[in-house]
Amino acid sequence: MANNFTNDTYQPTKIFSYLAIFCFGVLVFCYASNFILSFVQLVFTLPETDIGNGENTEITFVFIGLISLLQLLFRLLTIIFFLIWLYKAFYNLPALQSRNLEFSPGWAVGWWFIPFANLVKPYQIVRELWNESDSDVDTELFLSNSFGTSPMLGYWWGLFISGNILGRIVDKISETSAYFFVIFMTYCMLHGISAVLAMVIIKKITEQQDLRFHKIGNANTLQAPPPPPNFN
């Protein structure tokens, strides 16, 4: 079902794209660090440290815990900045001469919070944003570019969903089990790669929207003026 929201003003989204990309970058650092620490813990026998109350634990658990706190903070910031960027990027589409859009800016954000639907809809939202932001567009025919969806979007979403499933499993496994580290490392790897792909997607869409806006503006500027009226 097409949405009929309109917007004639194009607003660059670079600021929020930079903020979202930075937060995703911090998450990549956290996932990579926890992957390395888990590998070290799995392969080597490390000394224990006193964490208070007479309890001892491996030092890697201490670092994993600290990094996980940083990860929790930046995951929240990532959600905020990514959704703001997504809303603003979607709001630009009518100004970029996109027509017959399936999603509105509000629903581009809202579908992320609806259970079960958020397993599919967010991918479709980003796919539509990717296609309709393509700078290689015929400004006269207003053709959709839906046939040109990059497979990178599918990899990003598949890794993200798989990482979330493993995250739920990690929460149910004892941290003293070797299986915990194997699954936790896989979880970190999937989410880390997914975050890198998200950074690339945000950067690409932002650049494509700017290029498309300038292309449309140049096309309008270069149009021949109408002939002067003939009063004879």
PDB file of C-alpha atoms in Angstrom:
ATOM      1  CA  MET A   1       0.000   0.000   0.000  1.00  0.00           C
ATOM      2  CA  ALA A   2       1.485   3.321  -1.091  1.00  0.00           C
ATOM      3  CA  ASN A   3       1.875   6.251   1.280  1.00  0.00           C
ATOM      4  CA  ASN A   4       1.031   9.763   0.166  1.00  0.00           C
ATOM      5  CA  PHE A   5       3.184  11.861   2.470  1.00  0.00           C
ATOM      6  CA  THR A   6       4.746  14.860   0.741  1.00  0.00           C
ATOM      7  CA  ASN A   7       7.831  16.947   1.321  1.00  0.00           C
ATOM      8  CA  ASP A   8       9.382  19.426  -1.086  1.00  0.00           C
ATOM      9  CA  THR A   9      12.392  20.352   1.040  1.00  0.00           C
ATOM     10  CA  TYR A  10      15.567  18.280   1.002  1.00  0.00           C
ATOM     11  CA  GLN A  11      17.538  18.252   4.249  1.00  0.00           C
ATOM     12  CA  PRO A  12      20.990  16.582   4.243  1.00  0.00           C
ATOM     13  CA  THR A  13      21.343  13.824   6.821  1.00  0.00           C
ATOM     14  CA  LYS A  14      25.130  13.823   7.114  1.00  0.00           C
ATOM     15  CA  ILE A  15      25.277  14.881  10.774  1.00  0.00           C
ATOM     16  CA  PHE A  16      23.117  12.009  11.992  1.00  0.00           C
ATOM     17  CA  SER A  17      24.760   9.598   9.576  1.00  0.00           C
ATOM     18  CA  TYR A  18      28.140  10.482  11.097  1.00  0.00           C
ATOM     19  CA  LEU A  19      26.774  10.029  14.629  1.00  0.00           C
ATOM     20  CA  ALA A  20      25.208   6.669  13.763  1.00  0.00           C
ATOM     21  CA  ILE A  21      28.358   5.479  11.991  1.00  0.00           C
ATOM     22  CA  PHE A  22      30.518   6.520  14.962  1.00  0.00           C
ATOM     23  CA  CYS A  23      28.287   4.596  17.380  1.00  0.00           C
ATOM     24  CA  PHE A  24      28.339   1.533  15.137  1.00  0.00           C
ATOM     25  CA  GLY A  25      32.130   1.862  15.052  1.00  0.00           C
ATOM     26  CA  VAL A  26      32.312   1.765  18.845  1.00  0.00           C
ATOM     27  CA  LEU A  27      30.102  -1.335  18.814  1.00  0.00           C
ATOM     28  CA  VAL A  28      32.465  -2.986  16.326  1.00  0.00           C
ATOM     29  CA  PHE A  29      35.327  -2.258  18.740  1.00  0.00           C
ATOM     30  CA  CYS A  30      33.346  -3.808  21.615  1.00  0.00           C
ATOM     31  CA  TYR A  31      32.425  -6.932  19.646  1.00  0.00           C
ATOM     32  CA  ALA A  32      35.991  -7.386  18.407  1.00  0.00           C
ATOM     33  CA  SER A  33      37.424  -6.910  21.907  1.00  0.00           C
ATOM     34  CA  ASN A  34      35.035  -9.397  23.480  1.00  0.00           C
ATOM     35  CA  PHE A  35      35.743 -11.878  20.682  1.00  0.00           C
ATOM     36  CA  ILE A  36      39.479 -11.683  21.365  1.00  0.00           C
ATOM     37  CA  LEU A  37      39.035 -11.889  25.145  1.00  0.00           C
ATOM     38  CA  SER A  38      36.741 -14.906  24.796  1.00  0.00           C
ATOM     39  CA  PHE A  39      39.242 -16.637  22.535  1.00  0.00           C
ATOM     40  CA  VAL A  40      42.040 -16.015  25.051  1.00  0.00           C
ATOM     41  CA  GLN A  41      39.862 -17.316  27.878  1.00  0.00           C
ATOM     42  CA  LEU A  42      38.964 -20.417  25.876  1.00  0.00           C
ATOM     43  CA  VAL A  43      42.535 -21.294  24.875  1.00  0.00           C
ATOM     44  CA  PHE A  44      44.657 -20.177  27.815  1.00  0.00           C
ATOM     45  CA  THR A  45      44.549 -20.596  31.584  1.00  0.00           C
ATOM     46  CA  LEU A  46      44.661 -17.137  33.103  1.00  0.00           C
ATOM     47  CA  PRO A  47      45.109 -15.983  36.689  1.00  0.00           C
ATOM     48  CA  GLU A  48      42.087 -15.058  38.750  1.00  0.00           C
ATOM     49  CA  THR A  49      41.474 -11.724  40.413  1.00  0.00           C
ATOM     50  CA  ASP A  50      39.532 -10.761  43.524  1.00  0.00           C
ATOM     51  CA  ILE A  51      36.300  -8.943  42.661  1.00  0.00           C
ATOM     52  CA  GLY A  52      35.273  -8.407  46.272  1.00  0.00           C
ATOM     53  CA  ASN A  53      33.265 -10.365  48.837  1.00  0.00           C
ATOM     54  CA  GLY A  54      35.949 -13.022  48.744  1.00  0.00           C
ATOM     55  CA  GLU A  55      35.027 -14.075  45.199  1.00  0.00           C
ATOM     56  CA  ASN A  56      37.611 -14.675  42.490  1.00  0.00           C
ATOM     57  CA  THR A  57      37.096 -14.719  38.745  1.00  0.00           C
ATOM     58  CA  GLU A  58      39.262 -14.800  35.645  1.00  0.00           C
ATOM     59  CA  ILE A  59      40.547 -11.393  34.647  1.00  0.00           C
ATOM     60  CA  THR A  60      39.065 -11.783  31.166  1.00  0.00           C
ATOM     61  CA  PHE A  61      35.572 -11.820  32.697  1.00  0.00           C
ATOM     62  CA  VAL A  62      36.318  -8.463  34.307  1.00  0.00           C
ATOM     63  CA  PHE A  63      37.298  -6.907  30.970  1.00  0.00           C
ATOM     64  CA  ILE A  64      34.380  -8.545  29.162  1.00  0.00           C
ATOM     65  CA  GLY A  65      32.038  -7.098  31.767  1.00  0.00           C
ATOM     66  CA  LEU A  66      33.477  -3.587  31.416  1.00  0.00           C
ATOM     67  CA  ILE A  67      33.359  -3.708  27.641  1.00  0.00           C
ATOM     68  CA  SER A  68      29.802  -5.026  27.772  1.00  0.00           C
ATOM     69  CA  LEU A  69      28.782  -1.970  29.804  1.00  0.00           C
ATOM     70  CA  LEU A  70      30.284   0.293  27.139  1.00  0.00           C
ATOM     71  CA  GLN A  71      28.547  -1.791  24.495  1.00  0.00           C
ATOM     72  CA  LEU A  72      25.192  -1.414  26.273  1.00  0.00           C
ATOM     73  CA  LEU A  73      25.552   2.379  26.362  1.00  0.00           C
ATOM     74  CA  PHE A  74      26.496   2.704  22.709  1.00  0.00           C
ATOM     75  CA  ARG A  75      23.854   0.232  21.608  1.00  0.00           C
ATOM     76  CA  LEU A  76      21.278   2.646  23.033  1.00  0.00           C
ATOM     77  CA  LEU A  77      22.947   5.624  21.342  1.00  0.00           C
ATOM     78  CA  THR A  78      23.172   3.682  18.089  1.00  0.00           C
ATOM     79  CA  ILE A  79      19.446   2.954  18.137  1.00  0.00           C
ATOM     80  CA  ILE A  80      18.650   6.622  18.765  1.00  0.00           C
ATOM     81  CA  PHE A  81      20.911   8.106  16.091  1.00  0.00           C
ATOM     82  CA  PHE A  82      20.193   5.388  13.521  1.00  0.00           C
ATOM     83  CA  LEU A  83      16.420   5.814  13.806  1.00  0.00           C
ATOM     84  CA  ILE A  84      16.700   9.610  13.617  1.00  0.00           C
ATOM     85  CA  TRP A  85      18.834   9.247  10.497  1.00  0.00           C
ATOM     86  CA  LEU A  86      16.388   6.706   9.054  1.00  0.00           C
ATOM     87  CA  TYR A  87      13.404   9.000   9.651  1.00  0.00           C
ATOM     88  CA  LYS A  88      15.111  12.013   8.083  1.00  0.00           C
ATOM     89  CA  ALA A  89      16.416  10.016   5.120  1.00  0.00           C
ATOM     90  CA  PHE A  90      12.943   8.633   4.446  1.00  0.00           C
ATOM     91  CA  TYR A  91      11.430  12.100   4.814  1.00  0.00           C
ATOM     92  CA  ASN A  92      13.718  13.282   2.002  1.00  0.00           C
ATOM     93  CA  LEU A  93      12.382  10.817  -0.565  1.00  0.00           C
ATOM     94  CA  PRO A  94       9.489  12.921  -1.962  1.00  0.00           C
ATOM     95  CA  ALA A  95      11.915  15.824  -2.443  1.00  0.00           C
ATOM     96  CA  LEU A  96      14.098  13.366  -4.393  1.00  0.00           C
ATOM     97  CA  GLN A  97      11.115  12.651  -6.675  1.00  0.00           C
ATOM     98  CA  SER A  98      10.386   9.181  -5.309  1.00  0.00           C
ATOM     99  CA  ARG A  99       6.792   8.078  -5.841  1.00  0.00           C
ATOM    100  CA  ASN A 100       4.443   5.334  -4.624  1.00  0.00           C
ATOM    101  CA  LEU A 101       6.448   4.596  -1.481  1.00  0.00           C
ATOM    102  CA  GLU A 102       5.302   1.682   0.637  1.00  0.00           C
ATOM    103  CA  PHE A 103       6.449   3.205   3.921  1.00  0.00           C
ATOM    104  CA  SER A 104       6.116   6.630   5.536  1.00  0.00           C
ATOM    105  CA  PRO A 105       8.866   8.155   7.706  1.00  0.00           C
ATOM    106  CA  GLY A 106       6.870   7.396  10.858  1.00  0.00           C
ATOM    107  CA  TRP A 107       6.353   3.749   9.980  1.00  0.00           C
ATOM    108  CA  ALA A 108       9.963   3.462   8.840  1.00  0.00           C
ATOM    109  CA  VAL A 109      10.750   3.881  12.541  1.00  0.00           C
ATOM    110  CA  GLY A 110       7.628   2.341  14.062  1.00  0.00           C
ATOM    111  CA  TRP A 111       7.949  -1.085  12.437  1.00  0.00           C
ATOM    112  CA  TRP A 112      11.183  -1.706  14.372  1.00  0.00           C
ATOM    113  CA  PHE A 113       9.176  -1.917  17.618  1.00  0.00           C
ATOM    114  CA  ILE A 114       6.366  -4.243  16.530  1.00  0.00           C
ATOM    115  CA  PRO A 115       7.049  -7.864  17.556  1.00  0.00           C
ATOM    116  CA  PHE A 116       7.369 -10.460  14.794  1.00  0.00           C
ATOM    117  CA  ALA A 117       6.828  -7.815  12.102  1.00  0.00           C
ATOM    118  CA  ASN A 118      10.231  -6.404  13.069  1.00  0.00           C
ATOM    119  CA  LEU A 119      11.807  -9.601  11.771  1.00  0.00           C
ATOM    120  CA  VAL A 120      10.960  -8.595   8.191  1.00  0.00           C
ATOM    121  CA  LYS A 121       9.699  -5.007   7.924  1.00  0.00           C
ATOM    122  CA  PRO A 122      12.951  -3.208   8.854  1.00  0.00           C
ATOM    123  CA  TYR A 123      14.764  -4.990   6.040  1.00  0.00           C
ATOM    124  CA  GLN A 124      12.032  -3.975   3.588  1.00  0.00           C
ATOM    125  CA  ILE A 125      12.226  -0.392   4.866  1.00  0.00           C
ATOM    126  CA  VAL A 126      15.980  -0.108   4.372  1.00  0.00           C
ATOM    127  CA  ARG A 127      15.665  -1.826   0.980  1.00  0.00           C
ATOM    128  CA  GLU A 128      13.116   0.748  -0.171  1.00  0.00           C
ATOM    129  CA  LEU A 129      15.269   3.586   1.169  1.00  0.00           C
ATOM    130  CA  TRP A 130      18.307   2.153  -0.635  1.00  0.00           C
ATOM    131  CA  ASN A 131      16.456   1.778  -3.939  1.00  0.00           C
ATOM    132  CA  GLU A 132      14.707   5.143  -3.862  1.00  0.00           C
ATOM    133  CA  SER A 133      17.889   6.989  -2.882  1.00  0.00           C
ATOM    134  CA  ASP A 134      19.760   5.707  -5.938  1.00  0.00           C
ATOM    135  CA  SER A 135      21.373   8.617  -7.776  1.00  0.00           C
ATOM    136  CA  ASP A 136      21.307   6.672 -11.048  1.00  0.00           C
ATOM    137  CA  VAL A 137      17.682   7.547 -11.744  1.00  0.00           C
ATOM    138  CA  ASP A 138      15.801   8.857 -14.744  1.00  0.00           C
ATOM    139  CA  THR A 139      14.403  12.169 -13.506  1.00  0.00           C
ATOM    140  CA  GLU A 140      11.998  12.322 -16.465  1.00  0.00           C
ATOM    141  CA  LEU A 141      10.450   8.870 -16.114  1.00  0.00           C
ATOM    142  CA  PHE A 142      10.725   8.573 -12.309  1.00  0.00           C
ATOM    143  CA  LEU A 143      11.456   4.889 -12.636  1.00  0.00           C
ATOM    144  CA  SER A 144      11.845   2.822  -9.493  1.00  0.00           C
ATOM    145  CA  ASN A 145      15.172   1.100  -9.045  1.00  0.00           C
ATOM    146  CA  SER A 146      13.807  -1.820  -7.004  1.00  0.00           C
ATOM    147  CA  PHE A 147      15.509  -4.319  -9.318  1.00  0.00           C
ATOM    148  CA  GLY A 148      18.919  -3.033  -8.241  1.00  0.00           C
ATOM    149  CA  THR A 149      18.886  -3.943  -4.539  1.00  0.00           C
ATOM    150  CA  SER A 150      22.362  -4.786  -3.304  1.00  0.00           C
ATOM    151  CA  PRO A 151      22.815  -8.273  -1.757  1.00  0.00           C
ATOM    152  CA  MET A 152      24.728  -6.497   1.008  1.00  0.00           C
ATOM    153  CA  LEU A 153      21.390  -5.542   2.566  1.00  0.00           C
ATOM    154  CA  GLY A 154      20.416  -9.197   2.830  1.00  0.00           C
ATOM    155  CA  TYR A 155      23.757 -10.105   4.407  1.00  0.00           C
ATOM    156  CA  TRP A 156      23.406  -7.253   6.900  1.00  0.00           C
ATOM    157  CA  TRP A 157      19.916  -8.251   7.965  1.00  0.00           C
ATOM    158  CA  GLY A 158      20.633 -11.986   8.090  1.00  0.00           C
ATOM    159  CA  LEU A 159      23.692 -11.445  10.286  1.00  0.00           C
ATOM    160  CA  PHE A 160      21.792  -9.042  12.534  1.00  0.00           C
ATOM    161  CA  ILE A 161      18.909 -11.466  13.112  1.00  0.00           C
ATOM    162  CA  SER A 162      21.272 -14.425  13.605  1.00  0.00           C
ATOM    163  CA  GLY A 163      23.312 -12.422  16.118  1.00  0.00           C
ATOM    164  CA  ASN A 164      20.185 -11.537  18.073  1.00  0.00           C
ATOM    165  CA  ILE A 165      19.150 -15.193  18.251  1.00  0.00           C
ATOM    166  CA  LEU A 166      22.599 -16.220  19.513  1.00  0.00           C
ATOM    167  CA  GLY A 167      22.470 -13.378  22.027  1.00  0.00           C
ATOM    168  CA  ARG A 168      19.330 -14.901  23.530  1.00  0.00           C
ATOM    169  CA  ILE A 169      21.066 -18.284  23.702  1.00  0.00           C
ATOM    170  CA  VAL A 170      24.144 -16.783  25.376  1.00  0.00           C
ATOM    171  CA  ASP A 171      21.940 -15.389  28.148  1.00  0.00           C
ATOM    172  CA  LYS A 172      20.767 -18.934  28.954  1.00  0.00           C
ATOM    173  CA  ILE A 173      24.186 -20.625  29.110  1.00  0.00           C
ATOM    174  CA  SER A 174      26.494 -20.802  32.118  1.00  0.00           C
ATOM    175  CA  GLU A 175      29.567 -18.609  31.731  1.00  0.00           C
ATOM    176  CA  THR A 176      31.756 -21.447  32.999  1.00  0.00           C
ATOM    177  CA  SER A 177      30.866 -23.642  30.034  1.00  0.00           C
ATOM    178  CA  ALA A 178      33.153 -23.911  27.015  1.00  0.00           C
ATOM    179  CA  TYR A 179      30.022 -23.726  24.872  1.00  0.00           C
ATOM    180  CA  PHE A 180      29.421 -20.242  26.265  1.00  0.00           C
ATOM    181  CA  PHE A 181      32.653 -18.895  24.793  1.00  0.00           C
ATOM    182  CA  VAL A 182      32.134 -20.564  21.431  1.00  0.00           C
ATOM    183  CA  ILE A 183      28.598 -19.205  21.070  1.00  0.00           C
ATOM    184  CA  PHE A 184      29.589 -15.827  22.532  1.00  0.00           C
ATOM    185  CA  MET A 185      32.447 -15.505  20.039  1.00  0.00           C
ATOM    186  CA  THR A 186      30.083 -16.373  17.185  1.00  0.00           C
ATOM    187  CA  TYR A 187      27.585 -13.819  18.504  1.00  0.00           C
ATOM    188  CA  CYS A 188      30.289 -11.135  18.592  1.00  0.00           C
ATOM    189  CA  MET A 189      31.468 -12.017  15.089  1.00  0.00           C
ATOM    190  CA  LEU A 190      27.965 -11.914  13.559  1.00  0.00           C
ATOM    191  CA  HIS A 191      27.033  -8.626  15.210  1.00  0.00           C
ATOM    192  CA  GLY A 192      30.432  -7.132  14.452  1.00  0.00           C
ATOM    193  CA  ILE A 193      30.174  -7.861  10.731  1.00  0.00           C
ATOM    194  CA  SER A 194      26.547  -6.702  10.734  1.00  0.00           C
ATOM    195  CA  ALA A 195      27.603  -3.397  12.327  1.00  0.00           C
ATOM    196  CA  VAL A 196      30.302  -2.880   9.690  1.00  0.00           C
ATOM    197  CA  LEU A 197      27.758  -3.484   6.915  1.00  0.00           C
ATOM    198  CA  ALA A 198      25.342  -1.062   8.603  1.00  0.00           C
ATOM    199  CA  MET A 199      28.043   1.613   8.527  1.00  0.00           C
ATOM    200  CA  VAL A 200      28.567   1.027   4.803  1.00  0.00           C
ATOM    201  CA  ILE A 201      24.815   1.124   4.119  1.00  0.00           C
ATOM    202  CA  ILE A 202      24.302   4.382   6.017  1.00  0.00           C
ATOM    203  CA  LYS A 203      27.249   6.018   4.284  1.00  0.00           C
ATOM    204  CA  LYS A 204      26.138   4.830   0.842  1.00  0.00           C
ATOM    205  CA  ILE A 205      22.519   5.937   1.204  1.00  0.00           C
ATOM    206  CA  THR A 206      23.551   9.351   2.546  1.00  0.00           C
ATOM    207  CA  GLU A 207      25.944   9.902  -0.343  1.00  0.00           C
ATOM    208  CA  GLN A 208      23.412   8.676  -2.908  1.00  0.00           C
ATOM    209  CA  GLN A 209      20.725  11.021  -1.619  1.00  0.00           C
ATOM    210  CA  ASP A 210      23.063  14.010  -1.908  1.00  0.00           C
ATOM    211  CA  LEU A 211      24.062  12.990  -5.441  1.00  0.00           C
ATOM    212  CA  ARG A 212      20.453  12.430  -6.479  1.00  0.00           C
ATOM    213  CA  PHE A 213      19.400  15.812  -5.085  1.00  0.00           C
ATOM    214  CA  HIS A 214      22.135  17.621  -6.999  1.00  0.00           C
ATOM    215  CA  LYS A 215      21.375  15.640 -10.160  1.00  0.00           C
ATOM    216  CA  ILE A 216      17.699  16.580 -10.021  1.00  0.00           C
ATOM    217  CA  GLY A 217      18.600  20.207  -9.307  1.00  0.00           C
ATOM    218  CA  ASN A 218      20.985  20.330 -12.248  1.00  0.00           C
ATOM    219  CA  ALA A 219      18.407  18.729 -14.529  1.00  0.00           C
ATOM    220  CA  ASN A 220      15.845  21.361 -13.577  1.00  0.00           C
ATOM    221  CA  THR A 221      18.372  24.171 -14.032  1.00  0.00           C
ATOM    222  CA  LEU A 222      19.437  22.992 -17.471  1.00  0.00           C
ATOM    223  CA  GLN A 223      15.925  22.765 -18.852  1.00  0.00           C
ATOM    224  CA  ALA A 224      15.432  25.117 -21.784  1.00  0.00           C
ATOM    225  CA  PRO A 225      13.267  28.156 -20.965  1.00  0.00           C
ATOM    226  CA  PRO A 226       9.988  28.479 -22.848  1.00  0.00           C
ATOM    227  CA  PRO A 227      10.053  30.622 -25.984  1.00  0.00           C
ATOM    228  CA  PRO A 228       8.996  34.273 -25.591  1.00  0.00           C
ATOM    229  CA  PRO A 229       5.418  35.053 -26.501  1.00  0.00           C
ATOM    230  CA  ASN A 230       4.731  36.327 -29.996  1.00  0.00           C
ATOM    231  CA  PHE A 231       2.614  39.485 -29.824  1.00  0.00           C
ATOM    232  CA  ASN A 232       2.505  40.012 -33.630  1.00  0.00           C
TER     233      ASN A 232
END
